[in-house]
Coordinates of C-alpha atoms in Angstrom, one line a residue:
Chain S
M5 CA 0.0 0.0 0.0
P6 CA 1.8 3.2 -1.1
G7 CA 1.8 6.2 1.1
P8 CA 0.4 9.6 0.3
S9 CA 2.1 12.7 -0.9
I10 CA 1.3 15.8 1.0
Q11 CA 1.2 19.4 -0.1
C12 CA 0.5 22.4 2.0
R13 CA 0.1 25.9 0.8
Q14 CA 0.2 29.1 2.9
L15 CA -0.3 27.2 6.1
N16 CA -0.8 29.6 9.1
L17 CA -1.5 28.8 12.7
T18 CA -2.5 31.3 15.3
L19 CA -3.3 30.2 18.8
S20 CA -4.9 32.6 21.3
G21 CA -3.6 35.6 19.4
I22 CA 0.0 34.3 19.1
E23 CA 1.2 33.5 15.6
I24 CA 2.7 30.0 15.9
L25 CA 3.3 29.3 12.2
S26 CA 3.2 31.5 9.2
A27 CA 3.0 31.1 5.5
I28 CA 4.4 27.5 5.1
D29 CA 4.6 26.0 1.6
L30 CA 5.8 22.5 1.6
T31 CA 5.5 19.4 -0.5
I32 CA 6.3 15.9 0.9
R33 CA 6.6 13.3 -1.8
A34 CA 5.0 9.9 -1.5
G35 CA 7.1 7.2 0.1
E36 CA 9.9 9.4 1.4
I37 CA 11.3 9.9 4.8
H38 CA 10.7 13.5 5.5
C39 CA 12.4 14.9 8.6
V40 CA 11.1 18.0 10.3
I41 CA 13.8 19.7 12.3
G42 CA 14.2 23.0 14.0
P43 CA 14.9 24.6 17.4
N44 CA 12.7 23.7 20.4
G45 CA 9.6 25.8 20.6
G46 CA 9.8 26.5 16.9
G47 CA 6.5 24.9 16.2
K48 CA 7.5 21.5 14.8
T49 CA 4.8 19.6 16.6
S50 CA 2.2 22.2 15.9
F51 CA 3.1 22.0 12.2
V52 CA 2.7 18.3 12.0
R53 CA -0.6 18.4 13.9
S54 CA -1.8 21.0 11.5
L55 CA -1.0 18.7 8.6
L56 CA -3.0 16.0 10.4
G57 CA -6.0 18.4 10.7
Q58 CA -5.8 18.5 14.5
M59 CA -5.2 22.3 14.7
P60 CA -7.3 25.3 13.8
H61 CA -4.9 26.3 11.0
S62 CA -5.7 28.2 7.9
G63 CA -4.3 27.4 4.4
D64 CA -4.6 24.3 2.3
V65 CA -3.4 20.9 3.1
E66 CA -3.8 18.3 0.4
F67 CA -3.2 14.6 0.7
T68 CA -2.9 12.6 -2.5
W69 CA -3.3 8.9 -1.9
E70 CA -2.3 6.7 -4.8
S71 CA -4.3 3.6 -4.5
T72 CA -3.4 0.6 -6.7
D73 CA -6.9 0.1 -8.1
T74 CA -8.6 3.6 -8.5
P75 CA -6.4 6.6 -8.3
K76 CA -8.2 9.2 -6.3
S77 CA -7.2 12.5 -5.0
K78 CA -8.8 14.0 -1.9
T79 CA -8.6 17.7 -1.7
C80 CA -9.5 19.5 1.5
T81 CA -9.2 23.0 2.7
K82 CA -9.1 24.7 6.0
T83 CA -9.3 22.5 9.1
C84 CA -10.1 19.2 7.4
T85 CA -7.9 16.6 5.9
K86 CA -10.1 13.8 4.6
T87 CA -8.2 10.7 5.3
S88 CA -11.0 8.5 6.5
Q89 CA -10.3 5.5 4.4
H90 CA -6.6 5.5 5.0
T91 CA -4.4 4.5 7.8
I92 CA -2.2 7.0 9.6
G93 CA 0.2 5.6 12.2
Y94 CA 1.0 8.2 14.9
V95 CA 3.7 8.0 17.5
P96 CA 3.2 10.8 20.1
Q97 CA 6.1 12.4 21.8
F98 CA 5.2 10.8 25.1
L99 CA 2.2 9.5 26.9
D100 CA 1.0 11.8 29.6
F101 CA -0.9 9.8 32.1
D102 CA -1.4 8.9 35.7
K103 CA 1.4 6.4 36.3
S104 CA -0.4 4.5 39.0
L105 CA -3.3 3.5 36.7
P106 CA -3.6 -0.3 36.5
I107 CA -3.2 -0.5 32.7
S108 CA -0.9 -3.2 31.3
V109 CA 0.8 -3.1 27.9
Y110 CA -1.9 -5.7 26.7
D111 CA -4.7 -3.5 28.0
F112 CA -3.3 -0.5 26.2
M113 CA -3.0 -2.4 23.0
A114 CA -6.5 -3.9 23.3
M115 CA -7.8 -0.4 23.9
I116 CA -6.1 0.6 20.6
C117 CA -7.0 -2.5 18.5
N118 CA -10.5 -3.4 19.6
Q119 CA -13.3 -1.7 17.8
Y120 CA -16.1 -2.1 20.3
K121 CA -15.0 -4.8 22.8
P122 CA -13.9 -2.9 26.0
A123 CA -10.3 -3.4 26.7
F124 CA -11.0 -4.8 30.2
A125 CA -12.8 -7.7 28.5
G126 CA -9.6 -8.8 26.6
F127 CA -8.7 -8.8 22.9
G128 CA -11.2 -9.0 20.1
R129 CA -10.8 -11.8 17.5
G130 CA -7.3 -12.0 16.1
N131 CA -6.1 -8.8 17.9
R132 CA -4.0 -10.7 20.3
E133 CA -1.9 -12.2 17.5
I134 CA -1.6 -8.8 15.8
T135 CA -0.5 -7.2 19.0
E136 CA 2.0 -10.0 19.7
Q137 CA 3.6 -9.4 16.2
A138 CA 3.7 -5.6 16.7
L139 CA 5.3 -6.0 20.2
E140 CA 7.8 -8.5 18.7
R141 CA 8.8 -6.0 16.0
V142 CA 9.6 -3.3 18.6
G143 CA 11.3 -5.8 20.9
L144 CA 8.8 -5.6 23.6
H145 CA 7.6 -9.3 23.7
G146 CA 7.6 -10.6 27.2
K147 CA 6.5 -7.2 28.6
S148 CA 2.9 -7.7 27.8
K149 CA 1.7 -8.0 31.4
T150 CA 3.8 -5.0 32.6
Q151 CA 2.0 -1.9 33.8
L152 CA 2.5 1.2 31.8
G153 CA 3.7 3.0 34.9
S154 CA 6.5 0.4 35.4
L155 CA 7.8 0.6 31.9
S156 CA 10.9 2.8 31.3
G157 CA 10.5 5.8 29.1
G158 CA 12.1 4.0 26.2
E159 CA 9.9 1.0 26.5
R160 CA 6.8 3.2 26.6
Q161 CA 8.0 4.8 23.4
R162 CA 8.5 1.4 21.8
M163 CA 4.9 0.5 22.8
L164 CA 3.7 3.6 21.2
F165 CA 5.6 2.7 18.0
A166 CA 4.0 -0.8 18.2
Q167 CA 0.5 0.7 18.2
A168 CA 1.3 2.8 15.2
L169 CA 2.0 -0.4 13.3
I170 CA -1.6 -1.6 13.8
P171 CA -2.9 -1.7 11.2
Q172 CA 0.0 -1.3 8.8
P173 CA 0.1 2.4 8.2
E174 CA 0.3 4.2 4.8
L175 CA 1.5 7.4 6.5
L176 CA 3.6 7.2 9.6
V177 CA 4.0 10.3 11.8
L178 CA 6.7 10.2 14.5
D179 CA 7.0 13.1 17.0
E180 CA 10.5 13.0 18.4
P181 CA 10.4 9.3 19.0
M182 CA 14.0 9.0 20.0
T183 CA 13.8 11.4 23.0
S184 CA 13.8 8.8 25.7
L185 CA 15.0 5.8 23.8
D186 CA 18.0 3.6 24.8
N187 CA 20.6 2.4 22.3
R188 CA 18.8 -0.8 21.5
G189 CA 15.4 1.0 21.1
E190 CA 17.1 3.4 18.8
E191 CA 18.4 0.6 16.6
I192 CA 15.0 -0.9 16.5
F193 CA 13.4 2.3 15.5
L194 CA 15.9 3.2 12.8
S195 CA 15.6 -0.3 11.2
L196 CA 11.8 -0.2 11.4
I197 CA 11.7 3.2 9.8
Q198 CA 13.8 1.9 6.9
E199 CA 11.8 -1.2 6.6
L200 CA 8.5 0.8 6.4
Q201 CA 10.0 3.1 3.8
S202 CA 11.0 0.2 1.6
Q203 CA 7.3 -0.8 1.7
G204 CA 6.3 2.6 0.3
V205 CA 5.1 4.2 3.5
T206 CA 5.4 8.0 3.7
I207 CA 7.1 8.9 6.9
I208 CA 7.1 12.3 8.6
W209 CA 9.6 12.3 11.4
I210 CA 10.2 15.2 13.8
A211 CA 13.8 14.6 14.5
H212 CA 16.3 15.8 17.1
D213 CA 19.4 14.0 16.1
L214 CA 20.9 15.6 13.0
Q215 CA 23.2 12.6 12.5
Q216 CA 20.2 10.4 12.0
V217 CA 18.6 12.9 9.8
R218 CA 21.7 13.0 7.6
E219 CA 21.8 9.2 7.3
L220 CA 18.1 8.5 6.7
A221 CA 16.2 11.5 5.5
S222 CA 15.1 11.8 1.9
S223 CA 14.1 15.4 2.5
V224 CA 14.2 17.9 5.3
S225 CA 12.2 20.8 6.4
C226 CA 13.4 23.2 9.0
I227 CA 10.6 25.0 10.9
N228 CA 11.2 28.0 13.1
R229 CA 7.9 29.8 13.2
T230 CA 8.1 29.8 9.4
L231 CA 9.7 27.5 6.9
V232 CA 13.5 28.1 7.0
Y233 CA 14.5 25.5 4.6
A234 CA 13.0 22.6 2.5
G235 CA 14.9 20.2 0.4
P236 CA 17.5 17.5 0.5
P237 CA 19.3 17.2 3.9
E238 CA 23.0 17.6 3.0
P239 CA 23.2 21.2 1.7
F240 CA 21.2 22.5 4.6
L241 CA 22.9 20.6 7.4
D242 CA 26.3 21.7 6.1
S243 CA 25.3 25.4 5.9
D244 CA 26.2 28.2 8.2
E245 CA 22.5 28.8 8.8
A246 CA 22.0 25.4 10.3
A247 CA 25.1 25.7 12.4
Q248 CA 23.7 28.9 13.7
L249 CA 20.3 27.5 14.5
F250 CA 21.5 24.3 16.1
R251 CA 24.5 25.6 17.9
F252 CA 22.8 25.1 21.2
T253 CA 21.4 21.7 20.5
R254 CA 23.4 18.5 19.8
P255 CA 26.8 18.8 18.1
L256 CA 26.8 16.9 14.9
S257 CA 30.0 14.9 15.5
T258 CA 29.1 13.3 18.8
P259 CA 25.5 12.5 19.3
P260 CA 25.1 11.9 23.1
K261 CA 23.6 8.8 24.4
P262 CA 20.0 9.4 25.3
S263 CA 19.2 8.9 28.9
T264 CA 17.2 5.8 29.9
D265 CA 15.7 7.6 32.8
P266 CA 11.9 7.4 32.4
D267 CA 11.5 11.0 33.5
A268 CA 14.0 12.3 31.0
E269 CA 11.2 13.0 28.5
L270 CA 9.8 15.7 30.8
Q271 CA 12.9 17.8 30.4
H272 CA 12.4 18.1 26.7
E273 CA 10.1 20.5 25.0
Chain X
M9 CA -42.7 -3.1 35.3
S10 CA -44.4 -2.6 38.6
D11 CA -46.0 -6.1 38.3
F12 CA -42.5 -7.4 38.0
Y13 CA -41.3 -5.5 41.1
E14 CA -44.3 -6.8 42.9
W15 CA -43.6 -10.3 42.0
I16 CA -40.0 -10.0 43.3
R17 CA -41.3 -8.5 46.5
V18 CA -43.9 -11.2 47.0
S19 CA -41.4 -14.0 46.4
F20 CA -38.9 -12.5 48.8
Q21 CA -41.6 -11.9 51.5
A22 CA -42.6 -15.6 51.2
L23 CA -39.0 -16.7 51.7
A24 CA -38.6 -14.3 54.7
Q25 CA -41.8 -15.8 56.3
E26 CA -40.4 -19.3 55.8
G27 CA -37.3 -18.1 57.6
T28 CA -34.9 -18.9 54.7
I29 CA -33.7 -15.3 54.6
P30 CA -33.6 -12.6 57.4
Q31 CA -36.8 -11.2 58.7
A32 CA -36.2 -7.7 57.4
F33 CA -37.2 -9.0 53.9
E34 CA -40.8 -9.2 55.0
Y35 CA -41.0 -5.5 54.2
G36 CA -41.4 -4.4 50.6
F37 CA -39.2 -1.3 51.0
V38 CA -36.3 -3.4 52.1
I39 CA -36.5 -5.5 49.0
N40 CA -36.7 -2.3 46.9
A41 CA -33.6 -1.0 48.6
L42 CA -31.8 -4.2 47.9
L43 CA -32.7 -4.2 44.2
C44 CA -31.5 -0.7 43.8
A45 CA -28.2 -1.6 45.6
L46 CA -27.7 -4.5 43.2
L47 CA -28.2 -2.2 40.2
I48 CA -26.1 0.8 41.3
G49 CA -23.3 -1.2 42.9
P50 CA -21.8 -2.7 39.7
L51 CA -22.8 0.4 37.7
L52 CA -21.1 2.9 39.9
G53 CA -18.1 0.6 40.4
G54 CA -17.6 0.1 36.6
V55 CA -18.1 3.7 35.6
G56 CA -16.0 4.8 38.6
T57 CA -12.9 3.2 37.0
M58 CA -13.4 5.5 34.0
V59 CA -13.9 8.5 36.2
V60 CA -10.6 7.7 38.0
A61 CA -8.8 7.0 34.7
K62 CA -10.1 10.2 33.2
R63 CA -9.5 12.2 36.3
M64 CA -13.1 13.4 36.4
A65 CA -13.9 12.9 40.1
F66 CA -14.6 16.6 40.8
F67 CA -16.6 16.9 37.7
S68 CA -19.1 14.3 39.0
Q69 CA -19.1 16.1 42.3
S70 CA -20.3 19.3 40.7
I71 CA -23.0 17.4 38.9
G72 CA -24.2 16.1 42.2
N73 CA -24.4 19.6 43.6
A74 CA -26.2 20.7 40.5
A75 CA -28.8 18.0 41.2
M76 CA -29.7 19.9 44.4
T77 CA -30.6 22.9 42.4
G78 CA -32.5 20.6 40.0
V79 CA -34.6 19.2 42.9
A80 CA -35.3 22.7 44.2
I81 CA -36.4 24.0 40.8
G82 CA -38.6 20.9 40.3
V83 CA -40.4 21.5 43.6
L84 CA -40.8 25.2 42.8
L85 CA -42.3 24.2 39.4
G86 CA -44.7 21.9 41.1
E87 CA -43.2 18.5 40.5
S88 CA -43.6 16.0 43.2
Y89 CA -40.9 16.6 45.8
T90 CA -40.0 13.0 46.0
E91 CA -39.5 12.4 42.3
P92 CA -38.6 15.7 40.5
Y93 CA -36.8 13.8 37.8
I94 CA -37.8 16.0 34.8
S95 CA -36.3 19.1 36.4
M96 CA -33.2 17.2 37.7
F97 CA -32.4 15.7 34.4
C98 CA -33.0 18.9 32.4
F99 CA -31.0 21.1 34.8
C100 CA -28.1 18.7 35.3
I101 CA -27.7 18.0 31.6
L102 CA -27.7 21.7 30.8
F103 CA -25.2 22.3 33.6
A104 CA -22.9 19.4 32.5
L105 CA -23.0 20.5 28.8
L106 CA -22.2 24.1 29.8
L107 CA -19.3 23.0 32.0
N108 CA -17.9 20.8 29.3
Y109 CA -18.4 23.5 26.7
T110 CA -16.6 26.1 28.8
K111 CA -13.8 23.6 29.6
G112 CA -12.8 23.5 25.9
R113 CA -12.9 27.3 25.5
T114 CA -11.1 28.9 28.4
Q115 CA -7.6 29.5 29.4
L116 CA -8.3 28.3 32.9
S117 CA -7.0 24.9 33.9
S118 CA -9.7 22.3 34.2
D119 CA -9.5 21.9 38.0
T120 CA -9.8 25.7 38.5
L121 CA -12.9 25.8 36.2
I122 CA -14.5 22.8 37.8
G123 CA -13.7 24.3 41.2
V124 CA -15.7 27.4 40.2
F125 CA -18.6 25.4 38.9
L126 CA -18.5 23.1 42.0
S127 CA -18.7 25.9 44.5
V128 CA -21.3 27.9 42.5
S129 CA -23.5 24.9 42.1
L130 CA -23.2 24.1 45.8
A131 CA -24.1 27.7 46.8
V132 CA -27.1 27.9 44.5
G133 CA -28.3 24.4 45.2
A134 CA -28.0 24.7 49.0
S135 CA -29.7 28.1 49.0
L136 CA -32.6 27.1 46.8
L137 CA -33.0 23.8 48.6
L138 CA -33.1 25.3 52.0
F139 CA -35.6 27.8 50.8
V140 CA -37.8 25.1 49.3
S141 CA -37.5 22.6 52.2
A142 CA -38.5 25.3 54.7
K143 CA -41.6 25.9 52.7
V144 CA -42.6 22.3 51.7
N145 CA -41.0 19.6 53.8
T146 CA -37.9 19.7 56.0
H147 CA -37.0 16.1 55.2
I148 CA -36.2 17.0 51.5
L149 CA -32.9 18.4 52.4
E150 CA -31.6 15.4 54.3
A151 CA -32.9 13.0 51.7
V152 CA -31.4 14.8 48.7
L153 CA -28.1 15.3 50.4
F154 CA -27.5 11.9 51.8
G155 CA -30.0 9.5 50.2
S156 CA -33.0 7.8 51.6
V157 CA -33.1 4.3 50.2
L158 CA -36.1 3.3 52.2
T159 CA -38.4 5.6 50.3
V160 CA -37.5 4.3 46.9
S161 CA -40.6 4.0 44.7
N162 CA -41.4 2.1 41.5
T163 CA -40.7 5.3 39.5
D164 CA -37.3 5.6 41.1
M165 CA -36.5 2.0 40.2
N166 CA -37.7 2.5 36.6
V167 CA -35.5 5.5 36.2
L168 CA -32.6 3.7 37.6
L169 CA -33.2 0.6 35.4
V170 CA -33.5 2.7 32.2
V171 CA -30.4 4.7 33.0
T172 CA -28.5 1.5 33.7
L173 CA -29.5 0.0 30.4
V174 CA -28.6 3.2 28.5
I175 CA -25.2 3.4 30.2
L176 CA -24.5 -0.2 29.4
A177 CA -25.5 0.2 25.8
V178 CA -23.5 3.3 25.2
G179 CA -20.6 3.0 27.7
T180 CA -19.5 -0.6 26.9
P181 CA -18.8 -0.2 23.1
L182 CA -17.3 3.2 23.6
F183 CA -15.1 2.4 26.6
N184 CA -11.9 2.1 24.6
K185 CA -12.5 5.3 22.7
M186 CA -13.4 7.3 25.7
L187 CA -10.4 6.1 27.6
L188 CA -8.0 6.8 24.7
A189 CA -9.5 10.3 24.2
S190 CA -8.4 11.3 27.7
L191 CA -5.1 9.4 27.8
N192 CA -3.8 11.1 24.7
P193 CA -6.2 13.2 22.6
S194 CA -3.7 13.7 19.8
L195 CA -3.2 9.9 19.4
A196 CA -7.0 9.4 19.6
R197 CA -7.6 11.9 16.8
A198 CA -5.0 10.3 14.6
R199 CA -6.9 7.1 15.3
K200 CA -10.1 8.7 14.1
V201 CA -11.7 8.9 17.5
P202 CA -14.0 12.0 17.8
V203 CA -12.5 13.2 21.0
E204 CA -14.9 16.1 21.7
L205 CA -17.9 13.9 21.1
M206 CA -16.5 11.2 23.4
E207 CA -16.1 13.8 26.2
Y208 CA -19.7 14.9 25.8
I209 CA -21.0 11.4 25.8
F210 CA -19.0 10.6 29.0
V211 CA -20.2 13.7 30.7
L212 CA -23.8 12.9 29.8
M213 CA -23.3 9.4 31.2
I214 CA -22.1 10.7 34.5
T215 CA -25.0 13.1 34.6
L216 CA -27.6 10.4 34.0
L217 CA -25.9 8.2 36.6
T218 CA -25.7 10.9 39.2
V219 CA -29.4 11.9 38.9
A220 CA -30.5 8.2 38.9
C221 CA -28.5 7.4 42.0
L222 CA -29.5 10.5 43.9
K223 CA -32.3 8.8 45.8
I224 CA -30.1 6.0 47.1
V225 CA -26.7 7.6 47.7
G226 CA -27.5 11.3 47.9
A227 CA -26.2 14.3 46.0
V228 CA -23.1 14.8 48.1
L229 CA -22.0 11.2 48.1
V230 CA -22.6 10.0 44.5
E231 CA -19.1 11.1 43.6
A232 CA -17.6 9.3 46.6
L233 CA -19.1 6.0 45.4
L234 CA -17.7 6.6 41.9
L235 CA -14.3 7.3 43.3
I236 CA -13.7 5.2 46.4
P237 CA -14.3 1.6 45.1
A238 CA -12.1 2.4 42.0
A239 CA -9.4 3.9 44.2
A240 CA -9.5 0.9 46.5
A241 CA -9.3 -1.5 43.6
R242 CA -6.4 0.5 42.1
N243 CA -4.4 -0.1 45.3
V244 CA -4.1 -3.8 44.8
I245 CA -4.5 -4.5 41.1
S246 CA -2.3 -4.3 38.1
S247 CA -4.5 -5.0 35.1
L248 CA -7.5 -3.2 33.6
R249 CA -9.7 -6.2 33.9
G250 CA -9.0 -6.7 37.6
F251 CA -9.4 -3.0 38.1
V252 CA -12.9 -3.0 36.7
I253 CA -14.1 -6.2 38.2
L254 CA -12.7 -5.5 41.7
S255 CA -14.1 -2.0 41.7
M256 CA -17.5 -3.4 40.8
I257 CA -17.3 -6.0 43.6
F258 CA -16.3 -3.4 46.2
S259 CA -19.0 -1.1 45.1
T260 CA -21.7 -3.7 45.1
I261 CA -20.8 -5.0 48.5
S262 CA -20.7 -1.5 49.8
C263 CA -24.2 -0.8 48.5
I264 CA -25.7 -4.0 49.8
A265 CA -24.0 -3.8 53.2
G266 CA -24.7 0.0 53.5
V267 CA -28.4 -0.7 52.9
L268 CA -28.8 -3.9 55.0
I269 CA -26.5 -3.2 58.1
P270 CA -28.4 -0.1 59.4
M271 CA -31.7 -2.0 58.9
Q272 CA -30.5 -5.1 60.6
F273 CA -29.2 -3.3 63.6
D274 CA -31.8 -0.6 63.7
L275 CA -29.4 2.3 63.2
P276 CA -30.8 5.6 62.1
L277 CA -28.2 6.2 59.4
P278 CA -28.8 7.7 56.0
S279 CA -28.2 5.1 53.4
G280 CA -25.6 7.1 51.5
G281 CA -23.5 7.7 54.6
A282 CA -23.6 4.0 55.4
I283 CA -22.6 2.9 51.9
I284 CA -19.7 5.3 51.8
M285 CA -18.4 4.2 55.2
V286 CA -18.4 0.5 54.0
A287 CA -16.6 1.6 50.8
A288 CA -14.1 3.6 52.8
S289 CA -13.3 0.6 54.9
F290 CA -12.3 -1.2 51.6
F291 CA -10.1 1.7 50.7
I292 CA -8.4 1.6 54.1
I293 CA -7.9 -2.2 54.0
T294 CA -6.4 -2.1 50.5
T295 CA -4.1 0.8 51.4
I296 CA -2.8 -1.1 54.3
I297 CA -2.3 -4.2 52.1
R298 CA -0.4 -2.2 49.6
A299 CA 1.8 -0.6 52.2
T300 CA 2.5 -3.9 53.9
F301 CA 3.3 -6.2 51.1
P302 CA 6.5 -5.4 49.1
A303 CA 5.1 -6.9 45.9
Y304 CA 2.7 -4.1 45.5
K305 CA 5.3 -1.4 46.3
E306 CA 7.6 -2.7 43.6
A307 CA 4.8 -2.7 41.0
R308 CA 4.5 1.0 41.4
N309 CA 8.1 2.1 40.8

């Protein structure tokens, strides 16, 4: 199932009188890994949520889904992006929840997969197998009975990746997925991202680590209130402008090991 | 429906006369009370887990307070002071919708906003209710605040039964979506869950529930019965299934014991108060268990 291409024109976002994003024109081609980078507080998450139609933005966002049987193009303006027949996998930055809630990994996945059967009544038909496979892919098998509150930050992030794989997405949106990942989790994520791209999935990835962007991204956009740059990664990452913007974030040559502390995520944006 | 209730009452009374079950069941009102307890116990216990997971405890408290205003308005408009359901439902639903609408459109944090609504509804409700009870019947106040399960009528039982069925029919299939909508709205939207709609549906469920349980548990204490059994279950359980089941068990036992114990020992307690005291004892016991056994401590860290 090929992923969509996405085009946005003159995208603006103003929240309670403050201009968050202005005049963004961007095209993301089908099946590419598109990295969104930029300084913290620059509006990366707001931009991606606007693309998904979750924000009261103005401007056009157009998804073109190329289906194998009937090519159809869905055009929507304003706050709606009609994607109802297509699967978007979304990995949020982190899960904000009451850590003492008695919800296990299985319960969470059942809540996600089951259509109507309440999660406390167990999995619906076939959903346990699908969940097992997804957890296996992110290296979380054997953690199925663990409570969410007892998972490490990285494990919780992997669980969120697993839910984005059910059902197989056509568009995958990752919001700084590496923030609290350990080394092994990072390897798993990077190989999964590559695997999904090889299957034609369009991937939008809000990224922090410029080294990973350099290695994997097909295209890059840099958002700092407005679009600073859009295009292939290399020329921009080597430019003085990028050096200026990212001077205070991670140096390119030595990406630091992310912390495995579950609370580390709270210190980021 | 009333024939059915009558049939249950007659069969219980026959059993009581034979001596198979305690003597108290010779009275129709005791059987009514027990039937209500059997309905609201599992219902409040089950919905309570959602209230706890969605952190909506104080929301339901303010609906309970709004119900007092509803009763007062009903009496003033000439509804029967024992069953002013039309006014209660109308006023509470309006109140709940307004609160939820405001919540999505203000800069205030939700606990501040609910705090405002909670105190305003208490002030208005208490004032109106005192005014009305002085004029009509002084027992209204006590019954509305703390419940009076012994005066439950067929109408009360019908309302409760219908509300139970509605909540089961709506709440069960939407359980996952409502939970996900509050755990992570952004993820829920990406998964095509209509987050705002889910919030409204949940709020309406709580409102119906609060009004239907008012007679048994009382306006002030409905929220406690939503909260305490679920909190007690959370102390000792690590899976969602156990959470829901144990919360329902705690809540049902609390309701039955809270209704029967005062009758058996001739204690002049309001039913709501007795029910909550039993529920509270579950909470205390589970808290002690959790603090004592290291297995539970580890699971938290």
